[in-house]
PDB file of C-alpha atoms in Angstrom:
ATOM      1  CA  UNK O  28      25.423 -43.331  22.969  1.00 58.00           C
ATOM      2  CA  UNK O  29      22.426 -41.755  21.534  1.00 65.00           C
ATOM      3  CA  UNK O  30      22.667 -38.576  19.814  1.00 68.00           C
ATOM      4  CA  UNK O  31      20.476 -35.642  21.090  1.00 72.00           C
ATOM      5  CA  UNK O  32      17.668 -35.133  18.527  1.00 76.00           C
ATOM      6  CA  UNK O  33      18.244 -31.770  16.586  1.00 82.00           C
ATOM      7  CA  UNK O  34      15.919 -29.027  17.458  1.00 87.00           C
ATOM      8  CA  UNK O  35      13.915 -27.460  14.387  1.00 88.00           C
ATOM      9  CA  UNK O  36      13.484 -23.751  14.888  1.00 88.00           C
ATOM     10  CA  UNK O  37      10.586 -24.367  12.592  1.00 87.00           C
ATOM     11  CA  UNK O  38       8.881 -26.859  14.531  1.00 82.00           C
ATOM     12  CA  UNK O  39      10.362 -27.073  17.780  1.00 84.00           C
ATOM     13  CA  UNK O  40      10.712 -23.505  19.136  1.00 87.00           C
ATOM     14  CA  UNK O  41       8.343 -20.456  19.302  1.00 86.00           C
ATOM     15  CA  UNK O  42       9.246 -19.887  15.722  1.00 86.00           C
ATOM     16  CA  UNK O  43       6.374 -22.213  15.408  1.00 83.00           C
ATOM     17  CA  UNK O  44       3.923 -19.539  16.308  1.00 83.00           C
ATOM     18  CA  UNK O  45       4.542 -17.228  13.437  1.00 88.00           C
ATOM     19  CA  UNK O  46       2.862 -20.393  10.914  1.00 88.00           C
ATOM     20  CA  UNK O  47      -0.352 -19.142  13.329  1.00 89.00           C
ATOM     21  CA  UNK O  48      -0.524 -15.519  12.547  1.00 94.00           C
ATOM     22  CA  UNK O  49      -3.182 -16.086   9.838  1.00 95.00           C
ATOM     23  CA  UNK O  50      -5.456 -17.715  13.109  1.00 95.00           C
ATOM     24  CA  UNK O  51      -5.016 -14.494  14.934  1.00 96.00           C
ATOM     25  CA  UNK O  52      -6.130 -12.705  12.170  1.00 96.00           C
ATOM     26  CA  UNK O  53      -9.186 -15.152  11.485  1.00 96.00           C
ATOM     27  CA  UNK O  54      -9.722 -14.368  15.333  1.00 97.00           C
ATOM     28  CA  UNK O  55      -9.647 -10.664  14.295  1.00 97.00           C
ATOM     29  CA  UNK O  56     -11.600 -10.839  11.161  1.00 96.00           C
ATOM     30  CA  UNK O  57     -15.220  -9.631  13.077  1.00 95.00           C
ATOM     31  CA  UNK O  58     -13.062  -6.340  13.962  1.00 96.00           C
ATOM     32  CA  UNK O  59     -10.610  -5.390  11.304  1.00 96.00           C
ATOM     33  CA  UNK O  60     -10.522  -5.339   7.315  1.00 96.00           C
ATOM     34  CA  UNK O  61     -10.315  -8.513   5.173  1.00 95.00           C
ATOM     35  CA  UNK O  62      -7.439  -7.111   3.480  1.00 96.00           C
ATOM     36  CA  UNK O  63      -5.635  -7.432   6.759  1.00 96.00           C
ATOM     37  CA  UNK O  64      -6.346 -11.369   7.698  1.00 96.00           C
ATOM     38  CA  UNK O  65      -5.321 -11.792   3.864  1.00 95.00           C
ATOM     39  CA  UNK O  66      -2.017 -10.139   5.113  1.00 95.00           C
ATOM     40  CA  UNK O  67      -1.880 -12.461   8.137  1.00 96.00           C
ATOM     41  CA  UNK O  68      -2.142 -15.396   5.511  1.00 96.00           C
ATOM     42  CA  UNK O  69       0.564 -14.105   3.226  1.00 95.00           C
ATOM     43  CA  UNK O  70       2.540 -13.555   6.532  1.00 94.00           C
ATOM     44  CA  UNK O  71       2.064 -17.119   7.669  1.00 95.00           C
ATOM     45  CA  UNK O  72       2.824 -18.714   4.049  1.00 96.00           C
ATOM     46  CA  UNK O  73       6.232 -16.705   4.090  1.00 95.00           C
ATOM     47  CA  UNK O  74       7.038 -19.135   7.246  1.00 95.00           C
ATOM     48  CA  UNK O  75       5.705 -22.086   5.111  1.00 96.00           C
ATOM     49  CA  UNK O  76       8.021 -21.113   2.374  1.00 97.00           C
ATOM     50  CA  UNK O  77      11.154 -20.678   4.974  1.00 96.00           C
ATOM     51  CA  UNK O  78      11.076 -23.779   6.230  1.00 96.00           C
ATOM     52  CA  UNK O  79      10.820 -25.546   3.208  1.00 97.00           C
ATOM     53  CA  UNK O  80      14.081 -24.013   2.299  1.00 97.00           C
ATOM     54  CA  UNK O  81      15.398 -24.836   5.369  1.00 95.00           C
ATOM     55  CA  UNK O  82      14.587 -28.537   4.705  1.00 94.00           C
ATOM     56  CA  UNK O  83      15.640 -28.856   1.348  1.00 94.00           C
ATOM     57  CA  UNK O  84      19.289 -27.041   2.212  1.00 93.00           C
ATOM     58  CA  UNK O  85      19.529 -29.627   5.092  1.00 91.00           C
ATOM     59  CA  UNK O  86      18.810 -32.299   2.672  1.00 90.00           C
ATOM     60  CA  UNK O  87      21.330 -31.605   0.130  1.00 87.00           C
ATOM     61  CA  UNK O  88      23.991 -30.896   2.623  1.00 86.00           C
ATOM     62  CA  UNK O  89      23.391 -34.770   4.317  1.00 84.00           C
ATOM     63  CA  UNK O  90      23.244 -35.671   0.728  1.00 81.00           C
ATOM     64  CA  UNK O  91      26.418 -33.731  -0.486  1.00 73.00           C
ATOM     65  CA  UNK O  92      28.185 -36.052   1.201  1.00 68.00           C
ATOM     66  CA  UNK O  93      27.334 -39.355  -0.333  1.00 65.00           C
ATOM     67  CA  UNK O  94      26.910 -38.568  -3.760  1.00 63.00           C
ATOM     68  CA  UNK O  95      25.933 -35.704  -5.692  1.00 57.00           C
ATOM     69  CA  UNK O  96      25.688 -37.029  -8.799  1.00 60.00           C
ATOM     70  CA  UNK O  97      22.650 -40.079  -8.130  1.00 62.00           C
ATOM     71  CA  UNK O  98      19.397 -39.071  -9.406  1.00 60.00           C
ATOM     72  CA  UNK O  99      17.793 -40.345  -5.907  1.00 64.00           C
ATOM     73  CA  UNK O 100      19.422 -37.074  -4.110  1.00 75.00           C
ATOM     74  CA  UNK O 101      17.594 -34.634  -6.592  1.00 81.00           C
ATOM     75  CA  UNK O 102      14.347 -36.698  -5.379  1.00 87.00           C
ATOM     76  CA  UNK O 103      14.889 -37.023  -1.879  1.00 88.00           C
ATOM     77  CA  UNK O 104      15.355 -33.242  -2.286  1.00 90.00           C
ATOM     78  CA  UNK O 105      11.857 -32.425  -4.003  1.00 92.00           C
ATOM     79  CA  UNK O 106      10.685 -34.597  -1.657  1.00 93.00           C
ATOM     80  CA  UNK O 107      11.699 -32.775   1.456  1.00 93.00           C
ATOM     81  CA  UNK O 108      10.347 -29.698  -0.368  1.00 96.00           C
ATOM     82  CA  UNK O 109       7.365 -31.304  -1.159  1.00 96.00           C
ATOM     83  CA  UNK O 110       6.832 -33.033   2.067  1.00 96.00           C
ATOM     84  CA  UNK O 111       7.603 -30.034   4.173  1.00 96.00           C
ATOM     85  CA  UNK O 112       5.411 -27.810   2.100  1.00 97.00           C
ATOM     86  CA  UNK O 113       2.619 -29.736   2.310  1.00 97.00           C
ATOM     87  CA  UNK O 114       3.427 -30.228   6.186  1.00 96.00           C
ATOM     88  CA  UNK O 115       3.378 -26.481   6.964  1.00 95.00           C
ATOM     89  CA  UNK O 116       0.342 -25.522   4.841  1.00 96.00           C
ATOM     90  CA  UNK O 117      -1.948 -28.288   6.066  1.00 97.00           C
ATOM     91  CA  UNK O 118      -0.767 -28.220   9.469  1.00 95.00           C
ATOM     92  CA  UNK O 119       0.281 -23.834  10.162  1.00 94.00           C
ATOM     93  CA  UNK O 120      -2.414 -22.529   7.533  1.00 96.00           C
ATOM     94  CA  UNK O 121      -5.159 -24.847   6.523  1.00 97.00           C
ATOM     95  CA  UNK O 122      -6.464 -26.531   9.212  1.00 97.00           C
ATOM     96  CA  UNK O 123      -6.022 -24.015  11.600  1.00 96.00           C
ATOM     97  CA  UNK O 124      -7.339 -21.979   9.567  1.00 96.00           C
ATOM     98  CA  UNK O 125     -10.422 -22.982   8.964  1.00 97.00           C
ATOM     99  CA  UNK O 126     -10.747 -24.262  12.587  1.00 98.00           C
ATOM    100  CA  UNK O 127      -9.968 -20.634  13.987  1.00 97.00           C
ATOM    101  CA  UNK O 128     -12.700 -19.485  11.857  1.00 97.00           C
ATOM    102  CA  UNK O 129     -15.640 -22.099  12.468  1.00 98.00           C
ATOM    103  CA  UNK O 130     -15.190 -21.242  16.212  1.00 98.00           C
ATOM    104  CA  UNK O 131     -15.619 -17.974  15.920  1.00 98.00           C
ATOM    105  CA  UNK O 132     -18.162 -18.164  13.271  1.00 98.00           C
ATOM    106  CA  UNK O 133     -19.883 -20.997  16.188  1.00 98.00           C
ATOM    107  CA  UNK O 134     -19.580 -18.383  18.656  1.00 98.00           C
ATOM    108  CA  UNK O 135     -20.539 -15.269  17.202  1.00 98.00           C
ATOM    109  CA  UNK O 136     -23.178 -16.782  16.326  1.00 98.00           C
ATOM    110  CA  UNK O 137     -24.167 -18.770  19.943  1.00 98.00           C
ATOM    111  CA  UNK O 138     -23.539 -15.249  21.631  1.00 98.00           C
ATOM    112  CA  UNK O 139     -26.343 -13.816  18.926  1.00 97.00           C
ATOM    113  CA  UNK O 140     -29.342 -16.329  19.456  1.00 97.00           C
ATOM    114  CA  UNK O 141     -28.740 -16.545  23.508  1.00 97.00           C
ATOM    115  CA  UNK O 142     -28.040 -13.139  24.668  1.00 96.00           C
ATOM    116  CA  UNK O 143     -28.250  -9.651  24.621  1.00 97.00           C
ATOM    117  CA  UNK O 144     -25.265  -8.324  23.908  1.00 97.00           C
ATOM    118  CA  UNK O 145     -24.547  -5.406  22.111  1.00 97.00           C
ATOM    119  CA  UNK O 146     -22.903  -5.837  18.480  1.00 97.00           C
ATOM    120  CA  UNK O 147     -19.455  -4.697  19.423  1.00 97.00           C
ATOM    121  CA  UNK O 148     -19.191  -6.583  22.200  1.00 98.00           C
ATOM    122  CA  UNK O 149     -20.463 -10.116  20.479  1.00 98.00           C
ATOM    123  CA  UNK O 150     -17.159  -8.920  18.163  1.00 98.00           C
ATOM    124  CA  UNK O 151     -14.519  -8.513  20.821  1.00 98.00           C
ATOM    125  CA  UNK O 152     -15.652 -11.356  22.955  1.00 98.00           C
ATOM    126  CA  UNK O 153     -15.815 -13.622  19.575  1.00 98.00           C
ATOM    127  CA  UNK O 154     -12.186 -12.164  19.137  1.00 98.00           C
ATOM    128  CA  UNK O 155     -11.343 -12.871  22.693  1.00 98.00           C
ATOM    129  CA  UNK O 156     -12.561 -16.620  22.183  1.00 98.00           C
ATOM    130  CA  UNK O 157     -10.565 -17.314  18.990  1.00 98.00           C
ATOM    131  CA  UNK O 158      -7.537 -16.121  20.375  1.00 97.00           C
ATOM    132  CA  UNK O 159      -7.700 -18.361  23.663  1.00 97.00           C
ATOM    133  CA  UNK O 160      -8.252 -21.326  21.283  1.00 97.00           C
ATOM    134  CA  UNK O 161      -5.361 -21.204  19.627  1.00 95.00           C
ATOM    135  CA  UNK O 162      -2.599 -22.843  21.833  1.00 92.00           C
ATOM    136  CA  UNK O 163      -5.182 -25.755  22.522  1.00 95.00           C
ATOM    137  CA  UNK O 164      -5.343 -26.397  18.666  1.00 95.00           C
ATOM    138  CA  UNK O 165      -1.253 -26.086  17.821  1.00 90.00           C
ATOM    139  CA  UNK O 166      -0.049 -29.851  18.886  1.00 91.00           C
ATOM    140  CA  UNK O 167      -3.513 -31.822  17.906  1.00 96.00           C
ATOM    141  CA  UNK O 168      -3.644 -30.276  14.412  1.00 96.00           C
ATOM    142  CA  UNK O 169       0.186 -30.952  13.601  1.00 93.00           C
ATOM    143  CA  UNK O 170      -0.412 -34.654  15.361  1.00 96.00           C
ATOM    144  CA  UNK O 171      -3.059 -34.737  13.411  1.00 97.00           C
ATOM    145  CA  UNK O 172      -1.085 -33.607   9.849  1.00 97.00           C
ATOM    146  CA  UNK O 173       1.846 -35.547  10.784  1.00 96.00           C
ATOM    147  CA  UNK O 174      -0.371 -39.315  11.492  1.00 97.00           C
ATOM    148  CA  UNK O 175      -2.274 -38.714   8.292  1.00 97.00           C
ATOM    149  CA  UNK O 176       0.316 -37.413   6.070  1.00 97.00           C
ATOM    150  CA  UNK O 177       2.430 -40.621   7.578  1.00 96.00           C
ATOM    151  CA  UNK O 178      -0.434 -43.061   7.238  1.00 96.00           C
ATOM    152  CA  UNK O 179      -1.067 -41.662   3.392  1.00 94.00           C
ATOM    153  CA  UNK O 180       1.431 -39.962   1.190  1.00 94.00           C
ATOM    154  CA  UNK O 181       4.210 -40.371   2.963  1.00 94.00           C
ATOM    155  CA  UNK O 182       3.511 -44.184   2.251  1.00 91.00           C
ATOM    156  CA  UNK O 183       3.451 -43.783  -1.485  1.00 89.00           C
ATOM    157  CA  UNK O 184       6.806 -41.614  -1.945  1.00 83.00           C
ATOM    158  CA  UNK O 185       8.906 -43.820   1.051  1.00 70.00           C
ATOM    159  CA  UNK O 186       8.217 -46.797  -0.724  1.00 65.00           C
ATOM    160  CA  UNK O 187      11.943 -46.999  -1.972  1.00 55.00           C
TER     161      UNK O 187
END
């Protein structure tokens, strides 16, 4: 009998959400201070940084077991550091990111050229409109991370 998969509170749960807090501040950014999306990014990084530790403590327990001592469990243990950092900031900061941002940049800038629309309000609809894009975004962009780190680096350190 199959085992049932174990759930990562990182990945799997609404845990997952707090990697996105620097997208609701790039949704913010036309209505509050810079210094305050930089503290969504530091916010979202600190959830990059806890599941990296929560990777590399589940790899050196499973590793504990067979053998402490063999140089290949220090580097399956960078790697899950390395691999899971990488993960999270391509995937919960990067991407999104940037993706957040070019849509409202895209529509701030639509709402400009084709209507009327008082300052202010281009702002809170542009807000509005980044917001509402983010759950669409969440499960391409880590697909997306997840195919191309598996089709790329992922090749070059599983190779033994």
């Amino acid at each position: 009998m199959e085992q049932p998969k174990e759930v990562d509170i990182y990945r799997d749960t609404p845990l997952r959400f707090i990697g996105y807090t620097n997208e609701v501040g790039e949704a913010f950014r036309p209505l509050i201070p810079k210094t305050v999306v930089n503290l969504s990014y530091a916010s979202a990084f600190l959830y990059v940084l806890a599941d990296v530790r929560d990777k590399v403590v589940k790899m050196k327990k499973s590793l504990s077991a067979v053998d402490e001592t063999a140089s290949y469990t220090h580097k399956k243990v960078i790697i899950a550091g390395a691999d899971t950092l990488l993960w999270q900031t391509l995937a919960s900061i990067a991407i999104p990111g940037f993706t957040i941002n070019r849509i409202c940049v895209a529509n701030y800038y639509l709402l400009k050229k084709t209507t009327k629309l008082p300052k202010p309000t281009r702002k809170y609809i542009t807000t509005a409109v980044g917001l509402l894009s983010i759950p669409f975004i969440i499960h391409p962009i880590d697909n997306l991370t997840t195919y191309s780190m598996d089709n790329t680096i992922r090749k070059w350190y599983h190779k033994d």
